[in-house]
Amino acid sequence: MATTPTPTAPTSPAPPPRSVLRDPAFLRLWAGTTASGLATWALPFVLGLAVLHRDLGAAGLGLVLAARTAGFLAAVAVGGVLADRHSRRAVVLWSALAAAVAAPLLTAGLGRSLVLMTAAAVLAGAGQGACRPAFQALTAETVAPERRQQANAAMTMAVRSSTLAGPALTALLAAFLDVGTLLLGIGALWLIAALVPGRGGAPHRPTTTAGGVEDPTGDRPSLRSDFLDGIREARRHPWFLAGLGALVAVIALGYSATSVALPLISRDRYGSEWVLAAAMTAYTLGALGGALVIARWRPRSQGWAAFAGLAAYGVAPLSLMLPVHPLVVVAAYAVAGIGIELFNVPWFTATQREVAPDKLARVSSLDFLVSYGLAPVGLALIAPAISAFGITPVLAVCAAACFLVPAAAAAVPTARHFGRTPPAPRDDTTTRTATAG
C-alpha cells in the first residue's frame, strides 16, 4: 500500500556571517594595531616640532631618526622568529611595552642628552619592528580566512585615516602641550597597542630543524636557522618573491623619486607649496578609497589585479615629468594611492592564506625588512642621480620601472591568483556578504 511521505520542514538558509567589524576580538586587535600605527607616524612629526622649538638640532633629528630605523631593521627579523616560536600575543605585548618605555626616555633626553635620545630611539624602533610581523600573524589567528581581506582593508584604512588627520590633530595639541608631553602621549599609544589586543588562536607550531623538517627531539634551532627557514618558506611561493621584487622597484625607485622631486617641482614649476600638500592629501584619500573598494571587490585574478594596482604608482613620477596642469598631478597621486591599496590588502591576505601558519611571522618580517630596509637606500641615491642626470631622465627611469617590474612580476607562475590555485568561489561570496553587514 502506498503511503504519503511525511512533509519535511523547509530548511532556511544559513544566516550570513557577521561583519568582521562586529567581532570584538578583531576590534581589539584593530585598536591595538591602529594605536601602534599612530605612535609610529607621530614620533618623527613630534621630533620635528622639537627642532622648531630648538630642543633638538637638525643634525640631532637625523641621528635620532636613523637610530630608530636601525632599531627597526635589527628587530624585525628577530621579532618574526620569536612570533613563530612563541605566542604572537606575547611578542606584541613585550615589543609594544619596549616602545612605550622609550617615550619617557626620549622626553628625559630632550634638550639634555642626545646620547640618551639616540639610545631611546633604537629601543623605540626595535619595539616597532618586533611587533609588525607579530601583528600580521595575530590577524591570521584572530580572523577567519574568508574575512581576512575585509580585516586587512580595515587595518589599512585606520592607518591612512591617521595619516590624513594626524598632522592637524598633532598641531592642535601642540598649541596646548609641550613636546615632552606629546612624547609621553606616544608612549600611551604604545601602551594601548600592548594591552588592548586579545589572545589569538593557537595554531600548531612544530619545532623544526634548519631544513624545515619537524624535529621530534624538541631541540630548538638558532635564531639564524629559524630565519633562514622562513626564507626557504618564502621561496616556495614564486608569487611572493615576485611581489617583493615589484615592491622594491616601486618603493626604492618610484616612491623615493617622487618624495624628492615633488617638493622641487611644486616650488620651481608651479611656484607654490599647495601642489605638494594637495598631491600628498590626494594620495592618502586615494588610498582610503582603494581600501574601501578592495574590502568588497574580489577580482577573478586577484594577483594580476594587485600588480596592476601597484604599477599604477608609475603615473605619479610620470605626471611630474610633464608640464601639465597642477590638477593633473593631484589626480595622478590619487590614482597612485588607490592602486597601492589594491595591491597591499590582497598581498597581506594572500600571505596569511598561503604561507605555512608556523612560518607566517618570519615571512612577514622578510616583507617588512625588504620594504623598509631599501627605502632609505633609494632616498639616498635619488638626489645625487637628479644632480648628475637631471630630474626628467631620473623620473622617466623610475616611472618605467614602476610600470614594467610589476608587469614582469605578474608573468611569474602562481602570480595570477597569489597562489597555486584561485580562492574558492564560496569564500568570495561569503566575504562580500559579510562586508555588507
Tab-separated table of C-alpha atoms in Angstrom, residues 262-263 265-268 270-280:
chain	number	residue	atom	x	y	z
A	262	LEU	CA	57.584	66.611	-5.758
A	263	PRO	CA	58.752	69.395	-3.397
A	265	ILE	CA	58.628	70.692	-8.832
A	266	SER	CA	55.958	72.207	-6.602
A	267	ARG	CA	58.340	75.072	-5.853
A	268	ASP	CA	60.097	75.551	-9.200
A	270	TYR	CA	54.239	75.790	-10.005
A	271	GLY	CA	55.683	78.378	-7.618
A	272	SER	CA	53.554	77.219	-4.718
A	273	GLU	CA	53.612	74.724	-1.880
A	274	TRP	CA	49.921	73.914	-2.334
A	275	VAL	CA	50.696	71.376	-5.089
A	276	LEU	CA	52.865	69.432	-2.637
A	277	ALA	CA	50.178	69.490	0.064
A	278	ALA	CA	47.335	68.723	-2.349
A	279	ALA	CA	49.172	65.825	-4.001
A	280	MET	CA	50.018	64.148	-0.695
